[in-house]
CSV table of C-alpha atoms and ligand atoms in Angstrom, one decimal:
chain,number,residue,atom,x,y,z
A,595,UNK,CA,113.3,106.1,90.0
A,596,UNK,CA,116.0,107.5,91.9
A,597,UNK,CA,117.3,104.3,92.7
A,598,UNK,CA,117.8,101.5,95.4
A,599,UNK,CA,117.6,102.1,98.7
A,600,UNK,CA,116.4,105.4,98.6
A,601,UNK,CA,113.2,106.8,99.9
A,602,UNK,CA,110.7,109.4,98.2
A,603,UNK,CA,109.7,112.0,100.5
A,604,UNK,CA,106.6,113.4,98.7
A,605,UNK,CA,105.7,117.3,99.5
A,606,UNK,CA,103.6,119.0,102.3
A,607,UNK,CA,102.0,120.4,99.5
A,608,UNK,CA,100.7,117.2,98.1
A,609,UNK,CA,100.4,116.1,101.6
A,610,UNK,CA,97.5,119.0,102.0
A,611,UNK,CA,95.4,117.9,99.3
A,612,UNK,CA,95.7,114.4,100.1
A,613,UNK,CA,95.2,112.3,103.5
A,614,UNK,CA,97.8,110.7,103.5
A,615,UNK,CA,97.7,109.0,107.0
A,616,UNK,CA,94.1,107.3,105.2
A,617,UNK,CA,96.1,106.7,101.7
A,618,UNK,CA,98.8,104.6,103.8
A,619,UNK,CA,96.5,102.7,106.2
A,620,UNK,CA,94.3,101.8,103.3
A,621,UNK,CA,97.0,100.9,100.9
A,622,UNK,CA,98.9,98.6,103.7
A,623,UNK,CA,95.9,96.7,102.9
A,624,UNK,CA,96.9,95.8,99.6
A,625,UNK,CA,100.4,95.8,100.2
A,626,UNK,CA,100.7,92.1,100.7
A,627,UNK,CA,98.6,90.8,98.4
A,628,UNK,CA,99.4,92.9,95.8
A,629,UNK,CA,103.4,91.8,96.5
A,630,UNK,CA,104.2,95.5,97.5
A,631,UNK,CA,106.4,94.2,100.6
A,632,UNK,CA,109.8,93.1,100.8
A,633,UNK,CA,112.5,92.4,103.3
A,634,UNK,CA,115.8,93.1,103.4
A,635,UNK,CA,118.6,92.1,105.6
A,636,UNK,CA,121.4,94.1,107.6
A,637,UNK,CA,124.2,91.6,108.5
A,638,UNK,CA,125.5,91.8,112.1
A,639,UNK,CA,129.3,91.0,112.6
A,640,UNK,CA,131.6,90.2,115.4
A,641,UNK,CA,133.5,93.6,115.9
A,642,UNK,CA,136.4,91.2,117.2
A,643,UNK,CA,136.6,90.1,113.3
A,644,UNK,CA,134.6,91.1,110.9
A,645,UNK,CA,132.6,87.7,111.3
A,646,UNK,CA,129.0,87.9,110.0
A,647,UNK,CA,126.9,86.0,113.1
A,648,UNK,CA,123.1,87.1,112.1
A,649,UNK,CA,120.8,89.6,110.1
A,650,UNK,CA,118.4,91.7,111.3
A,651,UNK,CA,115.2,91.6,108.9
A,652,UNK,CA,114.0,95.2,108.2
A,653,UNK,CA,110.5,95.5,106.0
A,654,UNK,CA,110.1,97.6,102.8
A,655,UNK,CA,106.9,98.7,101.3
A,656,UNK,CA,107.5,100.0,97.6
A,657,UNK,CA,103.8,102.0,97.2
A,658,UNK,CA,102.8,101.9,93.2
A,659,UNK,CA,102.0,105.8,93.6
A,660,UNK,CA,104.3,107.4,96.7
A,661,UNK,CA,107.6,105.0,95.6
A,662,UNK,CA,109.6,103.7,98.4
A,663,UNK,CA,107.9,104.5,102.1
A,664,UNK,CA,110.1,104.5,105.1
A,665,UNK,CA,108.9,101.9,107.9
A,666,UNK,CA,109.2,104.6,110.6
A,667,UNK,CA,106.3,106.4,109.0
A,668,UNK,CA,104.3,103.1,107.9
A,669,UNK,CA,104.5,100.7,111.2
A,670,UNK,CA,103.1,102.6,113.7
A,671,UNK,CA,100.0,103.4,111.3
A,672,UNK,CA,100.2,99.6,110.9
A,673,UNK,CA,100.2,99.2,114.5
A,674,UNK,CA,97.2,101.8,115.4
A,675,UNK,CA,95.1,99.8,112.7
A,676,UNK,CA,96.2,96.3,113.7
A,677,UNK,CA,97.1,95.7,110.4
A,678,UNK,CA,100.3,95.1,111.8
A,679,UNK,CA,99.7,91.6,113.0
A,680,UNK,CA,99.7,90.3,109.5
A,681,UNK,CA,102.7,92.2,108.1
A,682,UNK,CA,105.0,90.9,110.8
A,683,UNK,CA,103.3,87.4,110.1
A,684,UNK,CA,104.5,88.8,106.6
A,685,UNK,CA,107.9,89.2,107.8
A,686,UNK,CA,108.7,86.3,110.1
A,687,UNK,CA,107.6,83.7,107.2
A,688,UNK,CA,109.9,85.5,104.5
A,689,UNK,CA,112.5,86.0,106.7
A,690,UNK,CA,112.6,82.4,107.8
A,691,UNK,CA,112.5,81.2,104.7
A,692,UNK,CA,115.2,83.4,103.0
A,693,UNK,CA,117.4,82.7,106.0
A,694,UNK,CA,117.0,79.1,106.6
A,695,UNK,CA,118.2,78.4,102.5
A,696,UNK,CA,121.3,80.9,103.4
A,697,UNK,CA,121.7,78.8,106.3
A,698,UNK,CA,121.8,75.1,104.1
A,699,UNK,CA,123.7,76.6,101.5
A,700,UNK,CA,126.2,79.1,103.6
A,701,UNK,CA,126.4,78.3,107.1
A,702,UNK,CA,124.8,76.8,109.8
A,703,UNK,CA,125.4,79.4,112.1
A,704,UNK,CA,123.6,82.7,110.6
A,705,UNK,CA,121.0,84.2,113.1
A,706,UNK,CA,118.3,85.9,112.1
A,707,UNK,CA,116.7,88.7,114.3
A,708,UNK,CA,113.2,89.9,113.5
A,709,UNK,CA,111.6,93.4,115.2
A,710,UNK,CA,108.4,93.0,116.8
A,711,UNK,CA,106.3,95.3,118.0
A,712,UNK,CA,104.3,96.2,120.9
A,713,UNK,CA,101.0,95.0,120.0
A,714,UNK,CA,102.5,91.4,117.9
A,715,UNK,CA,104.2,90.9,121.0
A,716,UNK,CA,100.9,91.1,123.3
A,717,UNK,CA,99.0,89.3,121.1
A,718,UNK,CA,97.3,85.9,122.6
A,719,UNK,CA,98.3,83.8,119.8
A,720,UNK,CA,102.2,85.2,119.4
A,721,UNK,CA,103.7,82.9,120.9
A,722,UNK,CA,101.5,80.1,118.6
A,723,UNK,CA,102.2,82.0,115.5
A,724,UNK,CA,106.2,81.7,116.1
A,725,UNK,CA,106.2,78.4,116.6
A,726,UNK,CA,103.8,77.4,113.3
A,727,UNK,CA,105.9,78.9,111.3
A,728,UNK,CA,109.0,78.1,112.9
A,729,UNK,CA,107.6,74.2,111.6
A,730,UNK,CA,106.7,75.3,108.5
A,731,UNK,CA,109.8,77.3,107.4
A,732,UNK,CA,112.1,74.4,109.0
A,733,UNK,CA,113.7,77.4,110.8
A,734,UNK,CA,115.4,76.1,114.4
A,735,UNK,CA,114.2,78.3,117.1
A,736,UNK,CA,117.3,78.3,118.7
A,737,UNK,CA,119.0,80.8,115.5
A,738,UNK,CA,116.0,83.1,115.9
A,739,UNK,CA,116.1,86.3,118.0
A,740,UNK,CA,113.3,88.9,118.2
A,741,UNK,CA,113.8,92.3,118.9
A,742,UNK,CA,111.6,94.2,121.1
A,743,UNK,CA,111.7,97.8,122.7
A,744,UNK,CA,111.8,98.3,126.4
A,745,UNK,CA,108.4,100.1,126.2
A,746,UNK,CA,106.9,96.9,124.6
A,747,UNK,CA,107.9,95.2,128.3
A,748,UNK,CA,105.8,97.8,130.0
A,749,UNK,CA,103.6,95.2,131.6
A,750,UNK,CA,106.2,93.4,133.5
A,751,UNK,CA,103.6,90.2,134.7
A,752,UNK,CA,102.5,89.7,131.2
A,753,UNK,CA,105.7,90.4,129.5
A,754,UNK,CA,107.4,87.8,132.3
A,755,UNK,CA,104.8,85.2,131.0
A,756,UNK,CA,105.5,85.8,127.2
A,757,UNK,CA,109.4,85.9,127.8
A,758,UNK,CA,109.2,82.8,129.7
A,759,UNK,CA,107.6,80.8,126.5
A,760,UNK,CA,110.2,82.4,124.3
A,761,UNK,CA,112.7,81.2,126.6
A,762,UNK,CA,111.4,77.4,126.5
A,763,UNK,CA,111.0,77.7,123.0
A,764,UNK,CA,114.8,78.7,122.6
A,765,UNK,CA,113.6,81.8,120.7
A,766,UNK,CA,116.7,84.6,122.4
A,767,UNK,CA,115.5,88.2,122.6
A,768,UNK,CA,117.2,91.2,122.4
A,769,UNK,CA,115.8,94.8,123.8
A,770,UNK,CA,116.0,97.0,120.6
A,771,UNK,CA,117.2,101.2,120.9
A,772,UNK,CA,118.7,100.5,124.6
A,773,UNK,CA,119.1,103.4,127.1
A,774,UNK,CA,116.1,105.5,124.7
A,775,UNK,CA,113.3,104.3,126.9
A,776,UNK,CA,112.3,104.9,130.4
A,777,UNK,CA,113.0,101.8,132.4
A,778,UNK,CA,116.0,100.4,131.0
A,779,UNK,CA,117.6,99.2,134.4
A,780,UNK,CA,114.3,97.6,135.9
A,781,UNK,CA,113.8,95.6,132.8
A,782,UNK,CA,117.2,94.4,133.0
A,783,UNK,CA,117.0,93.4,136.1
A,784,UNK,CA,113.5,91.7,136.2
A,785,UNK,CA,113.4,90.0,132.7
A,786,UNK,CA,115.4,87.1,131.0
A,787,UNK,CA,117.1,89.6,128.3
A,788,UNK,CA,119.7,88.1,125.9
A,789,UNK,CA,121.3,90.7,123.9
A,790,UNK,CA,121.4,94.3,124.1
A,791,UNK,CA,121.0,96.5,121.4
A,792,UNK,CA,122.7,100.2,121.9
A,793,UNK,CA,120.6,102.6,120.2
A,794,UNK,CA,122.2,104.1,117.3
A,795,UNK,CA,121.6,107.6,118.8
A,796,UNK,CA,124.8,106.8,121.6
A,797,UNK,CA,127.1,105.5,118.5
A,798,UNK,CA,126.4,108.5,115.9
A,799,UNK,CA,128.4,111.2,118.2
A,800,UNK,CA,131.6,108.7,118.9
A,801,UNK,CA,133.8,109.9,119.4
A,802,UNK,CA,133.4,113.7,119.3
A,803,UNK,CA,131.3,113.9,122.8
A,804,UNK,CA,133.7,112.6,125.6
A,805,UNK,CA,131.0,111.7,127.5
A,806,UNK,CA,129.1,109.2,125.1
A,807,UNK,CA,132.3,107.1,125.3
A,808,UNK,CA,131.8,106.8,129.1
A,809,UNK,CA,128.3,105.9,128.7
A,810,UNK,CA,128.7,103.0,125.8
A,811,UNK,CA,131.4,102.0,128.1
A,812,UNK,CA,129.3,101.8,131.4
A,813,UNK,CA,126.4,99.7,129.0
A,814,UNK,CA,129.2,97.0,127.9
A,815,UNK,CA,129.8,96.9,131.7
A,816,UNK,CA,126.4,96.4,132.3
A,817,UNK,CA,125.7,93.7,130.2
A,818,UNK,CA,129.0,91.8,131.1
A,819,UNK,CA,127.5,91.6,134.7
A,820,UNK,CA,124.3,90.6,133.4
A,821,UNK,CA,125.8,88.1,130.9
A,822,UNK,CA,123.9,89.3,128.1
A,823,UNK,CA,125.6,89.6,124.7
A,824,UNK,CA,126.3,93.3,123.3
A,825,UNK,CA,126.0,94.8,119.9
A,826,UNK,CA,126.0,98.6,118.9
A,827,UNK,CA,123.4,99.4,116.0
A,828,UNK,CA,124.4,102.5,113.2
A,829,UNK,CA,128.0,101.9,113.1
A,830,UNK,CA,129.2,104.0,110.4
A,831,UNK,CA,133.1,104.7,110.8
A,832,UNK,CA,135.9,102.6,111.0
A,833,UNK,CA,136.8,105.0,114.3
A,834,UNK,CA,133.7,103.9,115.9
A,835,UNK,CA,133.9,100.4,115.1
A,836,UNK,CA,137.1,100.7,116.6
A,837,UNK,CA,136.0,102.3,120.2
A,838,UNK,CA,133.4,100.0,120.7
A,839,UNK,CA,135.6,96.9,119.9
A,840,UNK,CA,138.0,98.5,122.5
A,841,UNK,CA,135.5,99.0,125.0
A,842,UNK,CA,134.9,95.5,124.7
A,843,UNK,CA,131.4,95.4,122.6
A,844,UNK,CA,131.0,92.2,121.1
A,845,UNK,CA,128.3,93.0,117.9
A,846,UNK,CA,128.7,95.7,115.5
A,847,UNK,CA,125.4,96.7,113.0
A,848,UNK,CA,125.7,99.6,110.4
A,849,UNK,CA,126.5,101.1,106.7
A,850,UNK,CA,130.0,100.4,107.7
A,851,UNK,CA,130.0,96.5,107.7
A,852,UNK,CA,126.6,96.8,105.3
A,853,UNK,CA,123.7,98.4,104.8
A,854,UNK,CA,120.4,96.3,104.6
A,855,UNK,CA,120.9,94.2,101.2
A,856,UNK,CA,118.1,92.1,99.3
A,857,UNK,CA,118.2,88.2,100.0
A,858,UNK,CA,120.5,87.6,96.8
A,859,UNK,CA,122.9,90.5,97.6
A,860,UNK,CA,123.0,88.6,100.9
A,861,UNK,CA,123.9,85.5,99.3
A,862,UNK,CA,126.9,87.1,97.9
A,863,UNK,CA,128.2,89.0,101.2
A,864,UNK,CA,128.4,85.3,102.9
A,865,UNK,CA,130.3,83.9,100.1
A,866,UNK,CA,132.9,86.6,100.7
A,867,UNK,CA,133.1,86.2,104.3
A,868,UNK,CA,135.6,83.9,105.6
A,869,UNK,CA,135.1,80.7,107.4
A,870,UNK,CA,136.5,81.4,111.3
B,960,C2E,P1,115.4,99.6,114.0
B,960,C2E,O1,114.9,98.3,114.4
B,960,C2E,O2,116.2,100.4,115.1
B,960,C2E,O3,116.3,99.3,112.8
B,960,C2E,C1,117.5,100.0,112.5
B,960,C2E,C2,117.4,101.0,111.5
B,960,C2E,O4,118.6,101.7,111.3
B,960,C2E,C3,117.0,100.5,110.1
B,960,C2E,O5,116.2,101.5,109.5
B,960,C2E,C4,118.4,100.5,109.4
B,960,C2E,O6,118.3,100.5,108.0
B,960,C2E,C5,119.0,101.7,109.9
B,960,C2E,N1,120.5,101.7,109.9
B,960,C2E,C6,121.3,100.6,110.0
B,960,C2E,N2,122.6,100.9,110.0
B,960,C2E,C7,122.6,102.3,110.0
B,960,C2E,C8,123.7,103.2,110.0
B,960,C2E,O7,124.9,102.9,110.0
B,960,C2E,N3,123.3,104.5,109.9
B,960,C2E,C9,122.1,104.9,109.9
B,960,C2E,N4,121.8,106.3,109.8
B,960,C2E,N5,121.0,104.1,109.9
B,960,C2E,C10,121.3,102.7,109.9
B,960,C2E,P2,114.8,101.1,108.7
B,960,C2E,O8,115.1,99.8,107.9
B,960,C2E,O9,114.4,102.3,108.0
B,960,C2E,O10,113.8,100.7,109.9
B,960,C2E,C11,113.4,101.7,110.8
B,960,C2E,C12,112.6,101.1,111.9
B,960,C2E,O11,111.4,100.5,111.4
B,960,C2E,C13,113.3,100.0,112.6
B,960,C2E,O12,114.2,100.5,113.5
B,960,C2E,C14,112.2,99.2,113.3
B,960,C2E,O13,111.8,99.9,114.5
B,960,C2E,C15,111.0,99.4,112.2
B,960,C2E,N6,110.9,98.2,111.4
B,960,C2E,C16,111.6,97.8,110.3
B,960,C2E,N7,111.2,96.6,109.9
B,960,C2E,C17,110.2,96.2,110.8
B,960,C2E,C18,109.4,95.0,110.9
B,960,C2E,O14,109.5,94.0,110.1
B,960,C2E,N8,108.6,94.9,112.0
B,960,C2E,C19,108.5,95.9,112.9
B,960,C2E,N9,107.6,95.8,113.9
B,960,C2E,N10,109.2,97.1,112.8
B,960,C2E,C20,110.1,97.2,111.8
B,961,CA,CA1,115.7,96.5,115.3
B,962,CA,CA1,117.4,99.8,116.8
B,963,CA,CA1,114.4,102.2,116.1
């Protein structure tokens, strides 16, 4: 009721009388079937011009009694009750669909990136399930890029393996929240990354701390060297969009370009957006 876009915190009061960890594993459930889900996209641009190159799909879950709930608080209960594996089946089909109409009708260049997570990624049949509905949508392989955090590559043999049948797919990869984990460096070196993602964390304090310009700076370096594309996630200032494009970042992601719109908001954004 407050609006779009907007998420309803409910109490630690009613949070007591309630369990609410058992309220949201049992409702995500129902959430599919009962058309509770939805996704919406964040465009990502080309700081060097505005240019809108890809989305990134993020999932919503609007709950009929606790209103809109935040995926930071519902995924990793999805994830500890598996029930995960069939939202991001959820997710990957929507997306693809939404995206590959976009792509006939606006241009044949939109990417779409789609977040995995750690136990999707492990998952015997991933790699299957990417490719079914990569036929079924009509969505080429070569547009999609999944995003993954560097604790999902923890298993460096397995995670080599599963990379590998990305790569021959076509499907690019990017490593989600960069320079938050543990082992950014080593998985850098050791895996076939494509993009970088800088964790919003190292863009929210530009330009105030002097030293988080030296270390966005050192990361664009990095991945230069390493020939992986660049983009900085929660870009909300004109000053920091700025920076970054000076420091040489290729991709920009936050409220400043857009914040995550519905598929026919999305529509809209890409008929305003120039042809290059
Ligand atoms: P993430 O992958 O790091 O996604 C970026 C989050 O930052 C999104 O939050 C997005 O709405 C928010 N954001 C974007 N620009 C700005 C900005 O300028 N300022 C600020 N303050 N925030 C910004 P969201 O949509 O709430 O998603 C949170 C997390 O939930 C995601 O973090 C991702 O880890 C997870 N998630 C979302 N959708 C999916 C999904 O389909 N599958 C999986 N496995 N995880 C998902
Ligand atoms: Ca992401
Ligand atoms: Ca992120
Ligand atoms: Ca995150």
């Amino acid at each position: 009721s407050a609006g779009r876009n907007r998420y309803c915190f409910y109490s630690q009061e009613m949070a007591a009388h309630t369990n609410e960890r058992l309220l949201l594993e049992q409702g995500l459930r129902y959430a599919i079937e009962e058309k509770q889900l939805s996704v919406l996209y964040q465009p990502q641009v080309e700081l060097a011009n505005g240019q809108i190159f890809g989305v990134e799909a993020l999932l919503r879950w609007q709950h009929p009694e606790l209103g809109m709930v935040p995926p930071d608080r519902f995924i990793p209960i999805a994830e500890e009750s598996g029930v995960i594996d069939s939202l991001g089946r959820w997710v990957l089909e929507r997306a693809c669909r939404d995206i590959a109409g976009l792509r006939n009708a606006a241009g044949e260049q939109l990417r779409l990136a789609v977040n995995v997570s750690a136990r999707e990624f492990r998952r015997e049949d991933f790699i299957q399930t990417l490719s079914e509905t990569l036929a079924q949508t009509g969505f080429p392989a070569g547009a999609l890029e999944i995003e993954i955090t560097e604790s999902t590559l923890q298993v460096i043999e397995r995670s080599i393996e599963i990379l590998g049948a990305l790569k021959r797919l076509g499907i690019a990869v990017s490593i989600d929240d960069f320079g938050t984990g543990y082992s950014s460096l080593s998985i850098l070196r050791d895996l076939p990354i494509d993009r970088i993602k800088i964790d919003r964390s190292f863009i929210t304090h530009l330009p105030e701390k002097k030293d988080g310009v030296a270390i966005v700076k050192a990361m664009v370096a990095l991945a230069g060297s390493l020939h992986m594309a660049i983009i900085a996630e929660g870009i909300e200032s004109p000053e920091q969009a700025a920076i970054l494009r000076q420091l040489g970042c290729d991709g920009g992601q936050g409220y400043l370009f857009s914040r995550p719109v519905a598929h026919p908001a999305l529509t809209l954004l890409l008929a305003d957006t120039p042809d290059p």
